[in-house]
Every structure is written in structure tokens, then in C-alpha cells.
mmCIF file of C-alpha atoms and ligand atoms in Angstrom:
data_model
loop_
_atom_site.group_PDB
_atom_site.id
_atom_site.type_symbol
_atom_site.label_atom_id
_atom_site.label_comp_id
_atom_site.label_asym_id
_atom_site.label_seq_id
_atom_site.Cartn_x
_atom_site.Cartn_y
_atom_site.Cartn_z
ATOM 1 C CA MET A 36 0.000 0.000 0.000
ATOM 2 C CA LEU A 37 2.674 2.505 1.061
ATOM 3 C CA GLY A 38 4.287 3.926 -2.062
ATOM 4 C CA GLU A 39 7.169 6.189 -2.976
ATOM 5 C CA THR A 40 8.173 9.381 -1.187
ATOM 6 C CA LEU A 41 6.474 12.344 -2.831
ATOM 7 C CA VAL A 42 7.850 15.089 -0.556
ATOM 8 C CA SER A 43 10.834 14.373 1.659
ATOM 9 C CA ALA A 44 11.293 15.644 5.210
ATOM 10 C CA ALA A 45 14.283 17.675 3.993
ATOM 11 C CA ALA A 46 12.219 19.338 1.247
ATOM 12 C CA ILE A 47 9.467 20.101 3.765
ATOM 13 C CA ALA A 48 11.941 21.724 6.151
ATOM 14 C CA GLU A 49 13.516 23.841 3.402
ATOM 15 C CA ARG A 50 10.226 25.015 1.905
ATOM 16 C CA SER A 51 8.615 25.610 5.313
ATOM 17 C CA ALA A 52 11.428 28.008 6.202
ATOM 18 C CA GLU A 53 10.707 30.054 3.059
ATOM 19 C CA VAL A 54 6.988 30.104 3.804
ATOM 20 C CA ALA A 55 7.652 31.055 7.427
ATOM 21 C CA SER A 56 9.617 34.099 6.227
ATOM 22 C CA ALA A 57 6.707 35.152 4.009
ATOM 23 C CA ILE A 58 4.317 34.743 6.943
ATOM 24 C CA ASP A 59 6.609 36.789 9.190
ATOM 25 C CA ALA A 60 6.621 39.559 6.584
ATOM 26 C CA ALA A 61 2.826 39.496 6.313
ATOM 27 C CA TYR A 62 2.328 39.872 10.057
ATOM 28 C CA ALA A 63 5.173 42.358 10.652
ATOM 29 C CA GLY A 64 3.909 45.170 12.803
ATOM 30 C CA ALA A 65 0.822 43.293 14.005
ATOM 31 C CA ASP A 66 -0.377 44.903 17.212
ATOM 32 C CA ARG A 67 -1.367 41.582 18.735
ATOM 33 C CA ALA A 68 -0.003 38.052 18.314
ATOM 34 C CA PRO A 69 -1.759 36.152 15.539
ATOM 35 C CA VAL A 70 -3.394 32.853 16.446
ATOM 36 C CA LEU A 71 -1.941 29.827 14.657
ATOM 37 C CA LEU A 72 -4.951 27.593 14.339
ATOM 38 C CA CYS A 73 -3.987 23.977 13.829
ATOM 39 C CA VAL A 74 -6.598 21.876 12.060
ATOM 40 C CA LEU A 75 -6.446 18.566 13.905
ATOM 41 C CA LYS A 76 -5.232 16.033 13.454
ATOM 42 C CA GLY A 77 -3.567 16.229 10.058
ATOM 43 C CA ALA A 78 -1.830 19.580 10.608
ATOM 44 C CA LEU A 79 -0.381 18.652 14.002
ATOM 45 C CA ILE A 80 3.168 18.022 12.821
ATOM 46 C CA PHE A 81 3.230 20.843 10.265
ATOM 47 C CA THR A 82 1.994 23.296 12.909
ATOM 48 C CA ALA A 83 4.626 22.156 15.397
ATOM 49 C CA ASP A 84 7.435 22.607 12.865
ATOM 50 C CA LEU A 85 6.138 25.789 11.217
ATOM 51 C CA SER A 86 5.546 27.504 14.553
ATOM 52 C CA ARG A 87 9.206 27.020 15.433
ATOM 53 C CA LEU A 88 10.358 28.577 12.166
ATOM 54 C CA LEU A 89 8.346 31.764 12.705
ATOM 55 C CA ARG A 90 9.945 34.835 14.229
ATOM 56 C CA THR A 91 6.480 36.290 14.813
ATOM 57 C CA ALA A 92 5.192 35.785 18.356
ATOM 58 C CA VAL A 93 2.069 33.677 17.982
ATOM 59 C CA GLU A 94 -0.529 31.968 20.094
ATOM 60 C CA VAL A 95 -1.469 28.407 19.182
ATOM 61 C CA ASP A 96 -4.950 26.949 19.249
ATOM 62 C CA CYS A 97 -6.608 23.946 17.622
ATOM 63 C CA VAL A 98 -9.848 23.083 15.937
ATOM 64 C CA SER A 99 -11.017 19.663 14.926
ATOM 65 C CA VAL A 100 -13.171 19.104 11.883
ATOM 66 C CA ARG A 101 -14.447 16.018 10.183
ATOM 67 C CA SER A 102 -15.265 15.605 6.537
ATOM 68 C CA TYR A 103 -13.916 12.144 5.855
ATOM 69 C CA GLY A 104 -15.089 8.714 6.909
ATOM 70 C CA GLY A 105 -12.387 6.115 6.533
ATOM 71 C CA GLY A 106 -12.207 6.705 2.784
ATOM 72 C CA THR A 107 -10.220 8.940 0.498
ATOM 73 C CA ALA A 108 -12.812 11.435 -0.760
ATOM 74 C CA SER A 109 -14.512 14.321 1.014
ATOM 75 C CA SER A 110 -18.165 13.809 1.855
ATOM 76 C CA GLY A 111 -18.736 17.489 1.097
ATOM 77 C CA THR A 112 -20.201 18.097 4.536
ATOM 78 C CA VAL A 113 -17.867 19.388 7.190
ATOM 79 C CA ASP A 114 -18.602 19.119 10.920
ATOM 80 C CA LEU A 115 -16.874 21.089 13.634
ATOM 81 C CA VAL A 116 -15.887 18.451 16.185
ATOM 82 C CA LYS A 117 -14.077 20.877 18.485
ATOM 83 C CA GLY A 118 -13.819 24.649 18.250
ATOM 84 C CA ALA A 119 -10.930 26.847 19.341
ATOM 85 C CA THR A 120 -10.352 27.106 23.080
ATOM 86 C CA GLY A 121 -9.637 30.838 23.030
ATOM 87 C CA ASP A 122 -11.843 33.767 22.080
ATOM 88 C CA LEU A 123 -11.074 34.649 18.452
ATOM 89 C CA ARG A 124 -13.032 37.910 18.371
ATOM 90 C CA GLY A 125 -10.857 40.650 16.874
ATOM 91 C CA ARG A 126 -7.917 38.296 16.336
ATOM 92 C CA ASP A 127 -5.761 37.653 13.286
ATOM 93 C CA VAL A 128 -6.124 33.945 12.650
ATOM 94 C CA LEU A 129 -3.769 31.856 10.530
ATOM 95 C CA VAL A 130 -5.356 28.510 9.730
ATOM 96 C CA VAL A 131 -2.743 25.770 9.371
ATOM 97 C CA GLU A 132 -3.857 22.898 7.149
ATOM 98 C CA ASP A 133 -2.152 19.700 6.114
ATOM 99 C CA ILE A 134 -3.775 19.639 2.692
ATOM 100 C CA VAL A 135 -6.412 21.491 0.713
ATOM 101 C CA ASP A 136 -8.227 19.019 -1.505
ATOM 102 C CA SER A 137 -11.869 19.680 -2.465
ATOM 103 C CA GLY A 138 -11.721 22.966 -0.548
ATOM 104 C CA HIS A 139 -14.801 22.166 1.558
ATOM 105 C CA THR A 140 -12.888 22.221 4.856
ATOM 106 C CA ALA A 141 -11.108 25.477 4.093
ATOM 107 C CA ALA A 142 -14.340 27.144 2.949
ATOM 108 C CA PHE A 143 -16.128 25.917 6.077
ATOM 109 C CA LEU A 144 -13.362 27.201 8.361
ATOM 110 C CA ARG A 145 -13.213 30.608 6.699
ATOM 111 C CA ARG A 146 -16.950 31.013 7.223
ATOM 112 C CA HIS A 147 -16.845 29.638 10.778
ATOM 113 C CA LEU A 148 -13.950 31.892 11.818
ATOM 114 C CA GLY A 149 -15.701 34.886 10.323
ATOM 115 C CA GLU A 150 -18.723 34.029 12.457
ATOM 116 C CA CYS A 151 -16.413 33.771 15.484
ATOM 117 C CA GLY A 152 -15.462 37.415 14.877
ATOM 118 C CA ALA A 153 -11.878 36.947 13.707
ATOM 119 C CA ARG A 154 -10.447 40.228 12.379
ATOM 120 C CA SER A 155 -8.552 38.487 9.603
ATOM 121 C CA VAL A 156 -8.336 34.904 8.422
ATOM 122 C CA ARG A 157 -5.423 33.597 6.384
ATOM 123 C CA LEU A 158 -4.590 30.048 5.460
ATOM 124 C CA VAL A 159 -1.324 28.187 5.071
ATOM 125 C CA THR A 160 -1.230 24.629 3.843
ATOM 126 C CA LEU A 161 1.539 22.100 3.522
ATOM 127 C CA LEU A 162 0.021 20.511 0.410
ATOM 128 C CA ASP A 163 -2.418 21.675 -2.221
ATOM 129 C CA LYS A 164 -4.225 19.346 -4.633
ATOM 130 C CA VAL A 165 -5.333 22.143 -6.916
ATOM 131 C CA SER A 166 -6.880 19.869 -9.561
ATOM 132 C CA ARG A 167 -9.375 18.426 -7.048
ATOM 133 C CA ARG A 168 -10.998 21.708 -6.050
ATOM 134 C CA GLN A 169 -14.806 21.715 -5.818
ATOM 135 C CA ARG A 170 -15.005 24.980 -3.882
ATOM 136 C CA GLU A 171 -13.048 28.079 -4.700
ATOM 137 C CA VAL A 172 -11.002 29.009 -1.652
ATOM 138 C CA VAL A 173 -8.194 31.445 -1.033
ATOM 139 C CA VAL A 174 -4.975 29.710 -0.015
ATOM 140 C CA ASP A 175 -2.585 32.392 1.191
ATOM 141 C CA TRP A 176 0.489 30.168 1.372
ATOM 142 C CA SER A 177 1.029 26.690 0.026
ATOM 143 C CA CYS A 178 4.274 24.781 0.470
ATOM 144 C CA PHE A 179 3.750 22.224 -2.298
ATOM 145 C CA SER A 180 1.226 21.687 -5.072
ATOM 146 C CA ILE A 181 0.793 17.975 -5.640
ATOM 147 C CA PRO A 182 -0.964 15.871 -8.287
ATOM 148 C CA ASP A 183 -4.221 14.042 -7.700
ATOM 149 C CA CYS A 184 -3.027 11.138 -5.581
ATOM 150 C CA PHE A 185 -3.714 10.081 -2.017
ATOM 151 C CA VAL A 186 -0.830 10.834 0.315
ATOM 152 C CA VAL A 187 0.089 9.963 3.884
ATOM 153 C CA GLY A 188 2.800 10.847 6.390
ATOM 154 C CA TYR A 189 3.974 14.031 8.140
ATOM 155 C CA GLY A 190 0.599 14.166 9.886
ATOM 156 C CA LEU A 191 -1.605 12.897 7.076
ATOM 157 C CA ASP A 192 -3.383 9.613 7.614
ATOM 158 C CA TYR A 193 -5.291 6.884 5.941
ATOM 159 C CA ASP A 194 -7.784 5.523 8.460
ATOM 160 C CA GLU A 195 -5.611 6.962 11.287
ATOM 161 C CA ARG A 196 -2.456 5.215 10.095
ATOM 162 C CA PHE A 197 0.847 6.601 8.764
ATOM 163 C CA ARG A 198 0.681 10.025 10.474
ATOM 164 C CA ASN A 199 4.066 9.516 12.097
ATOM 165 C CA LEU A 200 6.058 8.940 8.901
ATOM 166 C CA PRO A 201 8.665 11.713 8.490
ATOM 167 C CA ASP A 202 8.137 12.046 4.702
ATOM 168 C CA VAL A 203 4.974 12.401 2.618
ATOM 169 C CA HIS A 204 4.332 9.203 0.654
ATOM 170 C CA VAL A 205 1.891 8.203 -2.036
ATOM 171 C CA LEU A 206 -0.572 5.597 -0.807
ATOM 172 C CA HIS A 207 -1.844 3.068 -3.287
ATOM 173 C CA VAL A 208 -5.434 2.400 -2.327
ATOM 174 C CA GLU A 209 -7.387 -0.268 -4.150
HETATM 175 P P1 LIG B 522 -11.036 18.999 1.685
HETATM 176 O O1 LIG B 522 -12.116 19.446 2.615
HETATM 177 O O2 LIG B 522 -11.541 18.030 0.637
HETATM 178 O O3 LIG B 522 -10.228 20.119 1.083
HETATM 179 O O4 LIG B 522 -10.049 18.094 2.489
HETATM 180 C C1 LIG B 522 -9.433 18.505 3.585
HETATM 181 C C2 LIG B 522 -9.020 17.340 4.442
HETATM 182 O O5 LIG B 522 -9.117 16.065 3.774
HETATM 183 C C3 LIG B 522 -7.575 17.476 4.777
HETATM 184 O O6 LIG B 522 -7.382 18.313 5.898
HETATM 185 C C4 LIG B 522 -7.163 16.034 5.041
HETATM 186 O O7 LIG B 522 -7.411 15.706 6.381
HETATM 187 C C5 LIG B 522 -8.048 15.218 4.144
HETATM 188 N N1 LIG B 522 -7.318 14.794 2.928
HETATM 189 C C6 LIG B 522 -7.487 15.236 1.676
HETATM 190 N N2 LIG B 522 -6.629 14.646 0.816
HETATM 191 C C7 LIG B 522 -5.893 13.794 1.568
HETATM 192 C C8 LIG B 522 -4.811 12.895 1.268
HETATM 193 O O8 LIG B 522 -4.313 12.747 0.123
HETATM 194 N N3 LIG B 522 -4.318 12.201 2.316
HETATM 195 C C9 LIG B 522 -4.788 12.323 3.588
HETATM 196 N N4 LIG B 522 -5.781 13.163 3.910
HETATM 197 C C10 LIG B 522 -6.335 13.891 2.913
HETATM 198 MG MG1 LIG B 523 -7.049 17.328 7.839
#
């Protein structure tokens, strides 16, 4: 099942540092620390690494959403399993995603965070499967655009497995 490495840990580290610099520039002069909002569980590892590359002082919070069963395609409906712990009213929120695929999750989160009263919402993603988009969403920073294949590792799972692999691999699903 587990296929070739698509994005290596070394490539992730190098590209994340570039993206972190761009994020630092975007938030330079912010009057209050932005909130890095990790989208559990897939973005756990990316958030941990990215946060340590930022020079910007940030707060970290998490949300948990569900759009997948055990399969490999979005159901199109997104549920908020757990909201942020902190009050996001008036805050600059940077959503940290593992992957933007259909765009349903990102669109849902942008709307939800707007309803929470966030002052600004930006989104950074490790991976972007541009060709799979069903909803148009703004992705402010993307580390890697990838082809239409199912991937695991560096936080991404298939049925809760493979999250702890250091590299991103293609998964061959039947
Ligand atoms: P979207 O709502 O279809 O954009 O999908 C967002 C979520 O689907 C991501 O945060 C992932 O959790 C999951 N996902 C999409 N593609 C993959 C993949 O190739 N591997 C693992 N998870 C994926
Ligand atoms: Mg996810």
C-alpha cells in the first residue's frame, strides 16, 4: 500500500522556512499576536514545525473538523468536532492545514472563523491538490502543489495510520 516518497522531510523543512519568512513579513507590525490555528489532526506536525520557524510571536490553538469517513474522498459536509479554546473575536487567525483538496474544509473554516469574529483569516497549507478543487477558496500560502493522488505521512493519515512517517508518501489504495 505505502508507495514512494512524494515530498521528503528535507524538502518540507527547506520550503517551510521560506513560507515562514513570508508569513513573518505578512504579520510584521501586528499589534497583537496572531493565532496559529492547527486543524487537527492532520496539521499537528506541520503546525509544530512551522511555529518554530516563525519569528512572529504567535498563540497556538486547535480546531477539529471532520469531513472524511475512513475513505479517500470528502463527503462534502464538514462538521466542527471541536472549536478553538480561546476567544477569536478581533484576532488575526492563521489557519494551518495539512492539505487542501476539495476545498470544503477550508471554505467551512473561513466562514466559521468569520462568524467567530476573527479580524482576519489567512490560510497556510503544507500541500495543495489544486486539480481536485470543488469549492473556490483562497490559499494564502502553500508549500507544495501535488498531483491528484492520495498521500500519507507528516501528519496525514489513511484511516488513522501513517501520520508519524517523516516524509509524505503516495498511498496506493485499491
Ligand atoms: P477537503 O475538505 O476536501 O479540502 O479536504 C481537507 C481534508 O481532507 C484534509 O485536511 C485532510 O485531512 C483530508 N485529505 C485530503 N486529501 C488527503 C490525502 O491525500 N491524504 C490524507 N488526507 C487527505
Ligand atoms: Mg485534515
